[in-house]
């Protein structure tokens, strides 16, 4: 069995460019739902056969346990070939270290992420096929034992008046007909660009409320746009055009799950909360952004977990997980370019130690 070719999840920015170039029909552009444009439906059998992590819900109306991640192949798919090879190498080191303590062996061996001696795996004929094979093998490795350290973090609590103002605006917002990023799974998705001055005509007080939020959180931060979403789910991706970190918040009537997950790397034992190898560790930051704001790096792979409410039955037997709204402030300009943060999150900001 082989994983399906990645068309939407490997490089969303490129997928969107191809979407525009081909002038895709309106129906295709607006059919994005929480199943990742039906990618899950094509791979369910393979996930079950390989024993990978539980697949996330395919639509917002289906019952799902809050706090679930998308399948492993989606989490790893946005990584480049070089990054996948580095993860293979780290996994072998991780398993070799583990075998010294509990007798486990580093099987299956992957020769540091390069071609193996397995005659059943054909040599890749293209970069796309090479990427696909690396993802497939790494999924197999992580299914055997996942070396990533999961660290739960919290964003800074937003003052209640700002929370209430923003949520009131978002719940009554008139959304555009078409989502601006159809390659990602979101019920609604619009972008407020900072160089456009008349958004108030269409979105009322939303731009001003967003400005007030950033004035409170970080007055010096320059953002070129704000991604405003309703019920964004899963969609592991990298924001390749970003030139600096992001600010992320979520609002809504959900009270379980919905965390923002950001992949990262901790260099050496001195930086890692629980280092397992001598060189460093891969981190999965699980960031609580509900009514909170976090400074994260969108140039690292990130996604949103499933969410729900304490009572998800509306009384008529219907599943009602609640609504999750999010605001992502980002910068794609060269005005204040920063180097990518390998950890994926800004711990100093989250802890209030950024001065």
PDB file of N, CA and C in Angstrom, residues 7 35 43 45 58 105 124 152 154 159 163 175 196 222-223 239 244 251 278 280 286 298 317 320 326 352:
ATOM      1  N   UNK A   7      -1.814  16.608  -2.674  1.00  0.00           N
ATOM      2  CA  UNK A   7      -2.146  17.693  -3.574  1.00  0.00           C
ATOM      3  C   UNK A   7      -2.496  18.969  -2.835  1.00  0.00           C
ATOM      4  N   UNK A  35     -13.303  17.928   6.159  1.00  0.00           N
ATOM      5  CA  UNK A  35     -12.652  16.668   5.836  1.00  0.00           C
ATOM      6  C   UNK A  35     -11.397  16.885   5.025  1.00  0.00           C
ATOM      7  N   UNK A  43      -8.149   7.837   2.292  1.00  0.00           N
ATOM      8  CA  UNK A  43      -7.064   7.166   2.985  1.00  0.00           C
ATOM      9  C   UNK A  43      -7.507   6.419   4.232  1.00  0.00           C
ATOM     10  N   UNK A  45      -8.947   3.542   4.737  1.00  0.00           N
ATOM     11  CA  UNK A  45      -8.569   2.128   4.759  1.00  0.00           C
ATOM     12  C   UNK A  45      -7.083   1.961   5.037  1.00  0.00           C
ATOM     13  N   UNK A  58     -14.718  14.074   9.655  1.00  0.00           N
ATOM     14  CA  UNK A  58     -14.746  14.503   8.265  1.00  0.00           C
ATOM     15  C   UNK A  58     -15.695  15.660   8.026  1.00  0.00           C
ATOM     16  N   UNK A 105      14.239  -2.350  19.971  1.00  0.00           N
ATOM     17  CA  UNK A 105      15.161  -2.153  18.861  1.00  0.00           C
ATOM     18  C   UNK A 105      14.615  -1.104  17.914  1.00  0.00           C
ATOM     19  N   UNK A 124      12.430   6.017  -6.181  1.00  0.00           N
ATOM     20  CA  UNK A 124      11.554   7.111  -6.601  1.00  0.00           C
ATOM     21  C   UNK A 124      11.952   7.654  -7.964  1.00  0.00           C
ATOM     22  N   UNK A 152       2.161  21.021  26.609  1.00  0.00           N
ATOM     23  CA  UNK A 152       0.977  21.875  26.647  1.00  0.00           C
ATOM     24  C   UNK A 152       1.369  23.278  27.109  1.00  0.00           C
ATOM     25  N   UNK A 154      -0.118  27.647  27.295  1.00  0.00           N
ATOM     26  CA  UNK A 154      -1.267  28.549  27.292  1.00  0.00           C
ATOM     27  C   UNK A 154      -0.863  29.911  26.763  1.00  0.00           C
ATOM     28  N   UNK A 159      -8.190  40.376  27.854  1.00  0.00           N
ATOM     29  CA  UNK A 159      -9.172  41.053  28.713  1.00  0.00           C
ATOM     30  C   UNK A 159     -10.595  40.766  28.248  1.00  0.00           C
ATOM     31  N   UNK A 163     -12.533  40.265  24.492  1.00  0.00           N
ATOM     32  CA  UNK A 163     -13.110  38.980  24.105  1.00  0.00           C
ATOM     33  C   UNK A 163     -14.558  39.147  23.649  1.00  0.00           C
ATOM     34  N   UNK A 175     -20.162  36.795   6.094  1.00  0.00           N
ATOM     35  CA  UNK A 175     -18.961  36.230   5.502  1.00  0.00           C
ATOM     36  C   UNK A 175     -19.031  36.299   3.979  1.00  0.00           C
ATOM     37  N   UNK A 196      -5.608  47.641   2.669  1.00  0.00           N
ATOM     38  CA  UNK A 196      -6.958  47.950   2.201  1.00  0.00           C
ATOM     39  C   UNK A 196      -7.662  48.732   3.299  1.00  0.00           C
ATOM     40  N   UNK A 222       3.962  44.786  13.391  1.00  0.00           N
ATOM     41  CA  UNK A 222       3.388  45.145  12.094  1.00  0.00           C
ATOM     42  C   UNK A 222       2.797  43.895  11.456  1.00  0.00           C
ATOM     43  N   UNK A 223       1.522  43.943  11.117  1.00  0.00           N
ATOM     44  CA  UNK A 223       0.895  42.814  10.436  1.00  0.00           C
ATOM     45  C   UNK A 223       0.402  43.261   9.069  1.00  0.00           C
ATOM     46  N   UNK A 239       2.923  28.230   6.524  1.00  0.00           N
ATOM     47  CA  UNK A 239       2.683  29.522   5.884  1.00  0.00           C
ATOM     48  C   UNK A 239       4.007  30.026   5.321  1.00  0.00           C
ATOM     49  N   UNK A 244       7.719  36.688   9.422  1.00  0.00           N
ATOM     50  CA  UNK A 244       7.899  36.847  10.866  1.00  0.00           C
ATOM     51  C   UNK A 244       6.905  35.935  11.582  1.00  0.00           C
ATOM     52  N   UNK A 251     -11.884  32.106  19.636  1.00  0.00           N
ATOM     53  CA  UNK A 251     -13.050  32.501  20.419  1.00  0.00           C
ATOM     54  C   UNK A 251     -14.202  31.581  20.058  1.00  0.00           C
ATOM     55  N   UNK A 278      20.758  13.314  22.689  1.00  0.00           N
ATOM     56  CA  UNK A 278      21.830  14.264  22.981  1.00  0.00           C
ATOM     57  C   UNK A 278      21.794  15.476  22.064  1.00  0.00           C
ATOM     58  N   UNK A 280      18.942  16.838  20.558  1.00  0.00           N
ATOM     59  CA  UNK A 280      17.733  17.631  20.708  1.00  0.00           C
ATOM     60  C   UNK A 280      16.510  16.776  20.468  1.00  0.00           C
ATOM     61  N   UNK A 286       1.167  22.050  22.074  1.00  0.00           N
ATOM     62  CA  UNK A 286      -0.294  22.072  22.077  1.00  0.00           C
ATOM     63  C   UNK A 286      -0.698  23.332  22.839  1.00  0.00           C
ATOM     64  N   UNK A 298       4.323  30.535  12.132  1.00  0.00           N
ATOM     65  CA  UNK A 298       3.574  29.824  11.107  1.00  0.00           C
ATOM     66  C   UNK A 298       4.442  29.180  10.054  1.00  0.00           C
ATOM     67  N   UNK A 317     -31.132  15.171  19.442  1.00  0.00           N
ATOM     68  CA  UNK A 317     -30.302  14.085  18.952  1.00  0.00           C
ATOM     69  C   UNK A 317     -29.259  14.519  17.946  1.00  0.00           C
ATOM     70  N   UNK A 320     -23.735  18.920  18.270  1.00  0.00           N
ATOM     71  CA  UNK A 320     -23.458  20.352  18.226  1.00  0.00           C
ATOM     72  C   UNK A 320     -22.166  20.638  18.982  1.00  0.00           C
ATOM     73  N   UNK A 326     -11.376  32.089  14.831  1.00  0.00           N
ATOM     74  CA  UNK A 326      -9.956  32.366  15.080  1.00  0.00           C
ATOM     75  C   UNK A 326      -9.521  33.610  14.323  1.00  0.00           C
ATOM     76  N   UNK A 352       4.894  35.823  29.656  1.00  0.00           N
ATOM     77  CA  UNK A 352       4.919  37.223  30.051  1.00  0.00           C
ATOM     78  C   UNK A 352       6.294  37.735  30.366  1.00  0.00           C
TER      79      UNK A 352
END
